[in-house]
Coordinates of N, CA, C and O in Angstrom, one line a residue:
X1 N 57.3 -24.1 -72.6 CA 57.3 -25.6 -72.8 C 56.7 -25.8 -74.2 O 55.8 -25.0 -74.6
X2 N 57.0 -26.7 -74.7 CA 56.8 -27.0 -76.2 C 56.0 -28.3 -76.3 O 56.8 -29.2 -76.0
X3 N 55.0 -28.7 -76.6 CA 54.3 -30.2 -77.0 C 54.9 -30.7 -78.0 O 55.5 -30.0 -78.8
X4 N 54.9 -32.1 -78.0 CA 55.6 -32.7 -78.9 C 54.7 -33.2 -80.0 O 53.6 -33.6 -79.7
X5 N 55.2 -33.1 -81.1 CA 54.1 -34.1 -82.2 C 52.9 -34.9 -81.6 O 51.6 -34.9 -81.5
X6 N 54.1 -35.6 -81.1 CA 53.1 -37.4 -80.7 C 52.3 -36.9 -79.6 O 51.4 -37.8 -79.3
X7 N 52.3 -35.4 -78.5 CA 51.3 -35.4 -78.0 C 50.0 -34.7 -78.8 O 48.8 -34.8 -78.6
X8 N 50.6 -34.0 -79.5 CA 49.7 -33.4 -80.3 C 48.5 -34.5 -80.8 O 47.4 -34.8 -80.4
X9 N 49.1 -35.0 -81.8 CA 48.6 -36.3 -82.6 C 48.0 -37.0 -81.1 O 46.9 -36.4 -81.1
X10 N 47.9 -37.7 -80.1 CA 47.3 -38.0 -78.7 C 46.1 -37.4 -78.3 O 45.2 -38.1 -78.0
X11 N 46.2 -35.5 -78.3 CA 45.6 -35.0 -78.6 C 44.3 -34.7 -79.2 O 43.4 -34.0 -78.7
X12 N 44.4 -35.4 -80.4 CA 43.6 -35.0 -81.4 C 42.8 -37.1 -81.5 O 41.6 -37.3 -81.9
X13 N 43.5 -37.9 -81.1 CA 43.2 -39.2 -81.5 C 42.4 -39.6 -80.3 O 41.3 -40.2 -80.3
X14 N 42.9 -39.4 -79.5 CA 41.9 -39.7 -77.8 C 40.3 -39.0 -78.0 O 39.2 -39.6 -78.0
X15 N 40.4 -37.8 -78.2 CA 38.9 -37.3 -78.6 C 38.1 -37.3 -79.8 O 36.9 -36.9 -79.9
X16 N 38.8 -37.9 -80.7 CA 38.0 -38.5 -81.8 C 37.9 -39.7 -81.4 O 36.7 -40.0 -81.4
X17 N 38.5 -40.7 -80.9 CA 37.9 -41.6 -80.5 C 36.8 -41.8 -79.7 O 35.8 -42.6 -79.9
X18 N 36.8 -41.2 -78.8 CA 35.8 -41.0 -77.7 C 34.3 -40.3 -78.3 O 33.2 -40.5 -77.9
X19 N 34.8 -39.4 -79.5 CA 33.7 -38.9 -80.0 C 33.0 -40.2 -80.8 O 31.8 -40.3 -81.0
X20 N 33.7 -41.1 -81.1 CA 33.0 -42.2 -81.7 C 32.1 -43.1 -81.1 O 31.0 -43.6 -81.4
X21 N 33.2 -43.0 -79.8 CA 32.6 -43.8 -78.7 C 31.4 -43.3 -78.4 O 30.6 -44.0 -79.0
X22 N 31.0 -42.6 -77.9 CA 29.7 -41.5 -77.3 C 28.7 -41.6 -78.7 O 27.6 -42.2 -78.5
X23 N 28.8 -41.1 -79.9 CA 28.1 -41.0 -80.5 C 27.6 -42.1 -81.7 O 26.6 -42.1 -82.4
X24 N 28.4 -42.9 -81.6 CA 28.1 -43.9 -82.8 C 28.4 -45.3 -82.4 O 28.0 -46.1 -83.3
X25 N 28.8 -45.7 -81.6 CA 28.9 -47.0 -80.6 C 27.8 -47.2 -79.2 O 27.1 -48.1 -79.0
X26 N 28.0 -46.2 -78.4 CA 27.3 -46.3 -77.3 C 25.5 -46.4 -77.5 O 24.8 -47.2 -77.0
X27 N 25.2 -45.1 -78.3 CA 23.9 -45.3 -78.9 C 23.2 -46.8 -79.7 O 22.2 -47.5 -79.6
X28 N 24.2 -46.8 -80.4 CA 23.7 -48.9 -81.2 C 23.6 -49.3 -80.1 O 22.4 -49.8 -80.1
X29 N 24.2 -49.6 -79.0 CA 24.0 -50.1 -77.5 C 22.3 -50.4 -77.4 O 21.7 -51.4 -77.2
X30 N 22.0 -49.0 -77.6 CA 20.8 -49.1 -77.3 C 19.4 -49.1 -78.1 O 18.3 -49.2 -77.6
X31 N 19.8 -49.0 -79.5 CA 19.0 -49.1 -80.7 C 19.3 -50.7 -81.0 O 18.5 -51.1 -81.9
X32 N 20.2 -51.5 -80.5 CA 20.1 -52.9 -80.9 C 19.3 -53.4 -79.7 O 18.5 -54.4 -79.8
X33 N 19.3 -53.1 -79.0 CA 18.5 -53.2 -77.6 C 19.7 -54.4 -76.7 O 19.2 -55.4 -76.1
X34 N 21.3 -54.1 -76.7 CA 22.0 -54.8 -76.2 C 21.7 -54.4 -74.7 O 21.8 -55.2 -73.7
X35 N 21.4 -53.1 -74.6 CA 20.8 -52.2 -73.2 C 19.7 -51.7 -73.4 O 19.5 -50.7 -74.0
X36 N 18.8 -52.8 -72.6 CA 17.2 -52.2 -72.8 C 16.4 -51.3 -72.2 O 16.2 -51.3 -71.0
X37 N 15.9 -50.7 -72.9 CA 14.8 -49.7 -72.3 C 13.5 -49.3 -72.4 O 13.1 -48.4 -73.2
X38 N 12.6 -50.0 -71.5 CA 11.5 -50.6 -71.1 C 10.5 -49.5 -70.9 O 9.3 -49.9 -70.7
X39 N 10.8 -48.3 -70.9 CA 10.3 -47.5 -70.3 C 10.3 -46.2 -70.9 O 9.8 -45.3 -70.3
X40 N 10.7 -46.0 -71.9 CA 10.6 -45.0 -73.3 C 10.9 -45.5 -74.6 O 11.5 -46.6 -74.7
X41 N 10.4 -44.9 -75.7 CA 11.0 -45.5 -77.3 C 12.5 -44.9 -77.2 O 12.9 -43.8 -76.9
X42 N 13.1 -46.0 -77.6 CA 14.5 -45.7 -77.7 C 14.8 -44.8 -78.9 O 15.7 -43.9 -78.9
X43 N 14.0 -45.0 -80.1 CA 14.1 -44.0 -81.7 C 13.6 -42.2 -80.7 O 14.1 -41.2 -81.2
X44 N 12.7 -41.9 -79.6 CA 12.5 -40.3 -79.3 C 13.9 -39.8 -78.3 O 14.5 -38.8 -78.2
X45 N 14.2 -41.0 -77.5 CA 14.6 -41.0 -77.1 C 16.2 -40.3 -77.2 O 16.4 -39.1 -76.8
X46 N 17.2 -41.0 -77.6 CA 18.4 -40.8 -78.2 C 18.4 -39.4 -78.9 O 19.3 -38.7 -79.0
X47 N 16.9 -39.1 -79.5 CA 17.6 -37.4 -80.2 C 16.9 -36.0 -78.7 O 17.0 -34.9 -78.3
X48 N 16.4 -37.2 -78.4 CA 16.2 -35.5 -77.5 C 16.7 -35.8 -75.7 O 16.8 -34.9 -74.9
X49 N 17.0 -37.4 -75.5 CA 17.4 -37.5 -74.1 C 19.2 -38.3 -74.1 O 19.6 -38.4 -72.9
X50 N 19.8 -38.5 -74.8 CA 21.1 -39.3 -75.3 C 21.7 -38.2 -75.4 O 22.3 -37.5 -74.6
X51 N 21.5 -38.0 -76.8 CA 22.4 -37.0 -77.5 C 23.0 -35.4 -76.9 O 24.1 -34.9 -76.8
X52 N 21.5 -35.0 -76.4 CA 22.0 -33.7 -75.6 C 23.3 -34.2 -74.2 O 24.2 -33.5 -73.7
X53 N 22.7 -35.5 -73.9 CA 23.5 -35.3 -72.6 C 24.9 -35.7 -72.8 O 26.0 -35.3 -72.2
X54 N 24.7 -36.9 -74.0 CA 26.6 -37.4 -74.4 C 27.4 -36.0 -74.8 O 28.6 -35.8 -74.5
X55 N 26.4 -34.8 -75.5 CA 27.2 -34.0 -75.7 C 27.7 -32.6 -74.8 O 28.7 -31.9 -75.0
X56 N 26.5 -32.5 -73.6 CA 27.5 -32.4 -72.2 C 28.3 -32.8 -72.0 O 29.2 -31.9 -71.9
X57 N 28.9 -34.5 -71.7 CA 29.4 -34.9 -71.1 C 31.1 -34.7 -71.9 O 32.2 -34.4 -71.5
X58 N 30.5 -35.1 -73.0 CA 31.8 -35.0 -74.2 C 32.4 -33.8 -74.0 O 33.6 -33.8 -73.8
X59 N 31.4 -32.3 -73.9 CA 32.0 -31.1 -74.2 C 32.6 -30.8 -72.9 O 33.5 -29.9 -72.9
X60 N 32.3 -31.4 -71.7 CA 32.7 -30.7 -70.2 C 34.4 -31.3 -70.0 O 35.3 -30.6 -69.5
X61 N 34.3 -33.0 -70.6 CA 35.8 -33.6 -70.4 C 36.8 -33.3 -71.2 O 38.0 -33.5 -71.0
X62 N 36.0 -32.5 -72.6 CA 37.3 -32.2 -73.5 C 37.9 -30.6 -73.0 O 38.9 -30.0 -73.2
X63 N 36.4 -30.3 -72.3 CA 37.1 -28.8 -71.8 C 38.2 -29.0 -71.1 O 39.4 -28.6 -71.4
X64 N 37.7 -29.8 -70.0 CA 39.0 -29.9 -68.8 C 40.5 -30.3 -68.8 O 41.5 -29.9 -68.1
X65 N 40.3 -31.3 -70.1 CA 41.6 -32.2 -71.1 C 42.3 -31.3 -71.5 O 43.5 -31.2 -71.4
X66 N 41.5 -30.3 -72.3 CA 42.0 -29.2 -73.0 C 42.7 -28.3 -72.1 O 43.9 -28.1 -72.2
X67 N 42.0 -27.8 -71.4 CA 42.5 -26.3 -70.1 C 43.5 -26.9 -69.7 O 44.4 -26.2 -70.0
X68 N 44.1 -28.3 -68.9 CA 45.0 -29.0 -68.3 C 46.0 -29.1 -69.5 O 47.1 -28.6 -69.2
X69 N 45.8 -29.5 -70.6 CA 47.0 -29.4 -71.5 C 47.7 -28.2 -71.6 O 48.8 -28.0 -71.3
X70 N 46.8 -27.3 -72.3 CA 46.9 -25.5 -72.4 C 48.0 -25.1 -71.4 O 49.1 -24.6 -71.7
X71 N 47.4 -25.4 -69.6 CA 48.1 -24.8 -68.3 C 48.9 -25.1 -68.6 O 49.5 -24.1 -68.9
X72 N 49.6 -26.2 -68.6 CA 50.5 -27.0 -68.7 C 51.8 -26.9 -69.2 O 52.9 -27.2 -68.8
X73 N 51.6 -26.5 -70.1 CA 52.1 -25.8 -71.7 C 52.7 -24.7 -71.2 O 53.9 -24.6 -70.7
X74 N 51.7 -23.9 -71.3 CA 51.8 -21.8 -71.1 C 52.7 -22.0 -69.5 O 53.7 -21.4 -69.7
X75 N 52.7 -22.4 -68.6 CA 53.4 -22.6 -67.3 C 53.4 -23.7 -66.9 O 52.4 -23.9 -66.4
X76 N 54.1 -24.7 -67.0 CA 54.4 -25.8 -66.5 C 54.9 -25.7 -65.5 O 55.6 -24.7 -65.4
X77 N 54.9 -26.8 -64.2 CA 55.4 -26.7 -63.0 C 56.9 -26.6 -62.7 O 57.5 -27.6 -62.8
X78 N 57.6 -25.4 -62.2 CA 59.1 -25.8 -61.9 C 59.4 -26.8 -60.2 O 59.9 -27.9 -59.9
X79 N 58.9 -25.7 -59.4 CA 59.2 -26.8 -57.7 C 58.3 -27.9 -57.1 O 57.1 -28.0 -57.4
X80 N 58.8 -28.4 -56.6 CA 58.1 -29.5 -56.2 C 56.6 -29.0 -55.7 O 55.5 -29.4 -56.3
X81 N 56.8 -28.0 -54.6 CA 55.9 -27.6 -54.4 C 54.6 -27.2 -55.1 O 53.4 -27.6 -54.8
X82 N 55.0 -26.2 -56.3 CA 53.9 -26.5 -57.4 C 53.5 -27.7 -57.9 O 52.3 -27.9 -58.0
X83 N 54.3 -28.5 -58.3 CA 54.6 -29.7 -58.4 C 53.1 -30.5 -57.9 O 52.2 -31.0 -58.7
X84 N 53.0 -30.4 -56.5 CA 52.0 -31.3 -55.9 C 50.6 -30.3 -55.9 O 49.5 -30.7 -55.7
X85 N 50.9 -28.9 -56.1 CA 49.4 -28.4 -56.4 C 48.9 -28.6 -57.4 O 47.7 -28.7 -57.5
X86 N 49.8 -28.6 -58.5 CA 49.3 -29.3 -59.9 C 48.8 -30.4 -60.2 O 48.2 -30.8 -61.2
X87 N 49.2 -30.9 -59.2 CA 48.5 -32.4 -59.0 C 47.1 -32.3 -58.4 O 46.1 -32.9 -58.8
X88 N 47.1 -31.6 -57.6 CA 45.7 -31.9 -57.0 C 44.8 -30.7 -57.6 O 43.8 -30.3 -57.0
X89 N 45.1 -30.1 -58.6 CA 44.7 -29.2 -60.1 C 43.4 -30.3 -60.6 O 42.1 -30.4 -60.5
X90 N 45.0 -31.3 -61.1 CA 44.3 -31.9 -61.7 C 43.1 -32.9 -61.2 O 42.3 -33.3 -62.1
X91 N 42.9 -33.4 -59.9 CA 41.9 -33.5 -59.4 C 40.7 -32.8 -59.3 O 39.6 -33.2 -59.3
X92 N 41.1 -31.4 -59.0 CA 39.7 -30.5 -58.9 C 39.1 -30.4 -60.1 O 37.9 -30.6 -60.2
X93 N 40.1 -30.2 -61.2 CA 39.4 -30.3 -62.8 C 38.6 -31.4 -63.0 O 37.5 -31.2 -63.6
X94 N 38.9 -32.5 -62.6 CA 38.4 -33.7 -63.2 C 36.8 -33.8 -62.5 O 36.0 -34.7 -63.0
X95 N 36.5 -33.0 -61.5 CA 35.3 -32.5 -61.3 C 34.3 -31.9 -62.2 O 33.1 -31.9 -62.2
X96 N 35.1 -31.4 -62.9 CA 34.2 -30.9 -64.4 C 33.1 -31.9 -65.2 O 31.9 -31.9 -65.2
X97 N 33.9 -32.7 -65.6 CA 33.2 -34.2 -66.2 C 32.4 -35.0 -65.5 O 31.6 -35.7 -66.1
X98 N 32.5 -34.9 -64.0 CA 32.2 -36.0 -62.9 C 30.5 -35.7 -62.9 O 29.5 -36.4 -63.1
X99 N 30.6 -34.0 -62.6 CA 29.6 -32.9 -62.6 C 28.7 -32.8 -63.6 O 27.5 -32.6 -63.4
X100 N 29.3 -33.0 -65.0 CA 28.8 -33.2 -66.0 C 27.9 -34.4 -66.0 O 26.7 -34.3 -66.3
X101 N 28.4 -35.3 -65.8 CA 27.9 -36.6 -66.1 C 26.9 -36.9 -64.8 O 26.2 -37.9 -65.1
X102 N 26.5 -36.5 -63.5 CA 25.8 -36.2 -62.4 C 24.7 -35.3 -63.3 O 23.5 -35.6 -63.0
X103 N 24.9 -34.1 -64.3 CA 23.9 -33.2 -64.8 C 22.9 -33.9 -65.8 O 21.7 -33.7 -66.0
X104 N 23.7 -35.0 -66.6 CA 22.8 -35.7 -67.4 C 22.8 -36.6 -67.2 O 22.6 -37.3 -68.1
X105 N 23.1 -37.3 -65.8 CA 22.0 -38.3 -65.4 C 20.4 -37.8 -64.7 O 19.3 -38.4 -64.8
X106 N 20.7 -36.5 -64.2 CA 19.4 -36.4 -63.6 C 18.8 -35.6 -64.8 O 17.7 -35.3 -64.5
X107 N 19.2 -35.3 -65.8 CA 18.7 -34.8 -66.9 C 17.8 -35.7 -67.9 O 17.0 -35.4 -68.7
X108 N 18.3 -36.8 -67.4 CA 17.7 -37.6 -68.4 C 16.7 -38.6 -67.8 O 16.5 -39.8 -68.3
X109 N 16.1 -37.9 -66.6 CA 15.0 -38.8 -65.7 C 13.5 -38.0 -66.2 O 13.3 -36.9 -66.5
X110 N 12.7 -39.1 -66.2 CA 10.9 -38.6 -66.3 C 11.1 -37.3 -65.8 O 11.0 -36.3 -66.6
X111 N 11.5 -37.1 -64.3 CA 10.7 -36.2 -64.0 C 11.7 -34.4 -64.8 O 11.2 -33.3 -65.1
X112 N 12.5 -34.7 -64.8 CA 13.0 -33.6 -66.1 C 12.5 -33.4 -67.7 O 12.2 -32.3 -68.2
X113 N 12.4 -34.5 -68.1 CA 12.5 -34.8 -69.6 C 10.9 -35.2 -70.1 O 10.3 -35.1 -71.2
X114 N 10.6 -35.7 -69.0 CA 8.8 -36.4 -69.5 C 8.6 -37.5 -69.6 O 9.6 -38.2 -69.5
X115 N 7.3 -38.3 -69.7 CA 7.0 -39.7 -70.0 C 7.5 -39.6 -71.2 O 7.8 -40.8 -71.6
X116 N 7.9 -38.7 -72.2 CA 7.8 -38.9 -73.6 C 9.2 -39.3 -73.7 O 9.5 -40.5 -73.8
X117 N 9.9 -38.7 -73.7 CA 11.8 -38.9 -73.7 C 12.7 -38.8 -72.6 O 13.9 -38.8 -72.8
X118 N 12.1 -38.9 -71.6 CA 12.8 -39.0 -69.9 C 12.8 -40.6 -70.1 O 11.9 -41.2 -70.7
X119 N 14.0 -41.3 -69.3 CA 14.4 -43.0 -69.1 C 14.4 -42.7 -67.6 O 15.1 -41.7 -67.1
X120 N 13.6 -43.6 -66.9 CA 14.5 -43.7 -65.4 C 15.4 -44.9 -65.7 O 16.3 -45.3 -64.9
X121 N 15.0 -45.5 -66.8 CA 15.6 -47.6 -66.7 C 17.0 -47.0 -67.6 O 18.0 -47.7 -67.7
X122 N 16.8 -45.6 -68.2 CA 18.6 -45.8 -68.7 C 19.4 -45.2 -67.4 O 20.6 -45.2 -67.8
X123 N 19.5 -44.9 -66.7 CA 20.0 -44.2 -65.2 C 21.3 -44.8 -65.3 O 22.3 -44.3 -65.8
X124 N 21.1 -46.3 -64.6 CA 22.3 -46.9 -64.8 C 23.5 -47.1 -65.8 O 24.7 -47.1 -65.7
X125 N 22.8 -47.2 -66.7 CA 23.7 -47.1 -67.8 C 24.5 -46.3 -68.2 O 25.7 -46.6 -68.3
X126 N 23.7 -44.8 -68.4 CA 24.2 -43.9 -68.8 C 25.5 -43.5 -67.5 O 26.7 -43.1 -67.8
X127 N 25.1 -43.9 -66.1 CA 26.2 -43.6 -65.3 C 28.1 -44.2 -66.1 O 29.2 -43.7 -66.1
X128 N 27.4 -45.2 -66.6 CA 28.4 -46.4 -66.4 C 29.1 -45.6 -67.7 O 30.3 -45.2 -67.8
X129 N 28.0 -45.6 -68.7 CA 29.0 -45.1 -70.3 C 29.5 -44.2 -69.9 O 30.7 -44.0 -70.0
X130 N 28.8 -43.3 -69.3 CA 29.8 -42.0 -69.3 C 30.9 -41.9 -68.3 O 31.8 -41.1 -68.5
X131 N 31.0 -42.8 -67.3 CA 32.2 -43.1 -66.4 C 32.8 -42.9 -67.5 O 33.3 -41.9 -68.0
X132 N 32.8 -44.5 -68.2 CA 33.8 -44.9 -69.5 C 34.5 -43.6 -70.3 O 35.6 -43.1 -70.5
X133 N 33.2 -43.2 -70.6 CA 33.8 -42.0 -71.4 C 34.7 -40.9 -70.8 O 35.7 -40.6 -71.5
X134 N 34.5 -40.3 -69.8 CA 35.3 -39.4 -68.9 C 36.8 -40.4 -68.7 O 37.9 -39.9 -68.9
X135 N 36.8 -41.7 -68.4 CA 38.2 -42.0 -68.5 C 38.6 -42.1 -69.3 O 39.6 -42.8 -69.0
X136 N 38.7 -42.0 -70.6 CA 39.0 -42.0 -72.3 C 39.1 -40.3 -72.4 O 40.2 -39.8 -72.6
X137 N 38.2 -39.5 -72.2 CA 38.7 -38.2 -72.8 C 39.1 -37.7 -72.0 O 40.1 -37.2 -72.5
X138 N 39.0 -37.4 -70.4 CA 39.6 -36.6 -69.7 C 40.8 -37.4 -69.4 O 41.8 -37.3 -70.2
X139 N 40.9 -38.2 -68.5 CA 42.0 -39.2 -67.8 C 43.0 -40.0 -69.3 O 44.1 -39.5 -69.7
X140 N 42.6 -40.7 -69.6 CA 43.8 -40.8 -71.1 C 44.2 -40.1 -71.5 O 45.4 -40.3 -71.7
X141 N 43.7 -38.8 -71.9 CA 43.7 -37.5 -73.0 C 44.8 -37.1 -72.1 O 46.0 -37.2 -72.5
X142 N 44.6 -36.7 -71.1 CA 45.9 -35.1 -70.0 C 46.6 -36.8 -69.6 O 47.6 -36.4 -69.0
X143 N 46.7 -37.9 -69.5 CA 47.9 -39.1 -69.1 C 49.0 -39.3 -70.0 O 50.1 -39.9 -69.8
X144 N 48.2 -38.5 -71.7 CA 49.0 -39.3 -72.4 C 49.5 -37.8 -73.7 O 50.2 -37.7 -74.7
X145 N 48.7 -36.8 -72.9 CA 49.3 -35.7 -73.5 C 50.2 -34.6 -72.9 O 51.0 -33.9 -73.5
X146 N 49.9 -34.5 -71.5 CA 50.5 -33.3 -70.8 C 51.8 -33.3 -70.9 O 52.5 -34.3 -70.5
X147 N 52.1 -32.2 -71.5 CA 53.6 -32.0 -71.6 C 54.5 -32.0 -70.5 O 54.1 -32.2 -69.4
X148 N 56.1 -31.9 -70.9 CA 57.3 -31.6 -70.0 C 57.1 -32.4 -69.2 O 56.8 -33.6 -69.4
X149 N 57.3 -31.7 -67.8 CA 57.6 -32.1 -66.8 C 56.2 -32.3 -65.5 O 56.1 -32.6 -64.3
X150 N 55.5 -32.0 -66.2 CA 54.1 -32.6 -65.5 C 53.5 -33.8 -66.0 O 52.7 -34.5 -65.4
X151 N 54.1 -34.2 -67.1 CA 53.5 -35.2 -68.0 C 53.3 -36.4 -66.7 O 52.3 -37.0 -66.6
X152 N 54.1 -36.6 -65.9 CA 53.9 -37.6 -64.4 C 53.0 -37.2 -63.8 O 53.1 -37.7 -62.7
X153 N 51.4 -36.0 -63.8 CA 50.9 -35.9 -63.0 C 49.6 -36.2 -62.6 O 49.2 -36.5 -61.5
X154 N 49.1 -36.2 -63.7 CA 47.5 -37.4 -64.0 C 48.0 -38.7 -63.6 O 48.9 -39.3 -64.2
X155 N 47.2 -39.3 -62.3 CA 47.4 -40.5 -61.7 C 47.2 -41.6 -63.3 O 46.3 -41.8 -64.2
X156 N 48.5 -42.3 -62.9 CA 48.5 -43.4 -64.0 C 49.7 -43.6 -65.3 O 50.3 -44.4 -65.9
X157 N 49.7 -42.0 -65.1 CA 50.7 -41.1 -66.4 C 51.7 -42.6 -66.6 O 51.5 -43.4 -67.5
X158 N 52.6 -42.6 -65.6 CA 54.0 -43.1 -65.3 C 53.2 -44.9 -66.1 O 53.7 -45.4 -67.1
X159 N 52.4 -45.3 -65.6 CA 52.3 -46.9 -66.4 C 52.1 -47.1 -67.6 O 52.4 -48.2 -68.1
X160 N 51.4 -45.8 -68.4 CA 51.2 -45.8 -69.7 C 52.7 -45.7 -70.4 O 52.5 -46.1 -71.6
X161 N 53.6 -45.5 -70.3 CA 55.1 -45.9 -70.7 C 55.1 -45.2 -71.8 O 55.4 -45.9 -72.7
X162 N 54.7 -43.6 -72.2 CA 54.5 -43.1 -73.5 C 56.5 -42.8 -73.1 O 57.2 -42.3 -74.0

């Protein structure tokens, strides 16, 4: 099976974006204090309790994005039957990111990180951005890149009308 340009280019534009997102949007979030945090300096914070974990989370969904395109490619599904294990592939993968983002939330609590750079008051947040972010790199990225004849298999594929 062969990728096309335009997923290629998909490819490459979904995770730079996301990398923007994660690293130079989401942070202002909280250096303008649009999301406040009461309970550490947000300047120790972000380099030693943010950054490591956006770049978990970043590195776990591009893995998954990536491996799901790759499979896809190298053996794409012929019978139905594979068909619907591929599908639910792609569900077990998507555990990667979920996992991820579960590791640096509790990563980024006092009792891990310290009074000095541990947030319990960013908890919520960080849940939420990094949801966001996992549906932009993993779930957009394999909706709008997986080749052939799986390209229908990441729930959603079929509405994005690529």
């Amino acid at each position: 099976m062969i990728i096309t340009t335009a997923e290629i280019i998909r490819l490459f534009v979904f995770p730079i974006m996301g990398l923007l997102l994660m690293f130079v949007i989401q942070p202002t979030l909280y250096q303008s204090q649009i999301i406040r945090l009461t309970d550490v300096t947000v300047e120790k914070w972000l380099p030693n309790g943010y950054y490591p974990q956006a770049s978990l989370v970043f590195g776990c969904a591009i893995f998954a994005a990536l491996a799901w395109v790759v499979w896809n490619t190298m053996s794409p599904p012929g019978a139905m039957s594979v068909r619907k294990g591929r599908s639910i592939a792609w569900w077990i993968l998507s555990l990667v990111p979920i996992l991820a983002v579960i590791g640096a939330t509790v990563w980024s609590r006092k009792a891990v990180l310290g009074d000095k750079f541990g947030s319990d008051v960013a908890t919520l947040s960080l849940v939420a951005l990094f949801s966001l972010d996992i549906l932009f790199l993993y779930w957009l990225t394999t909706a709008t890149t997986t080749p052939g004849n799986a390209r229908d298999l990441p729930p959603g594929a079929r509405l994005l009308g690529r």
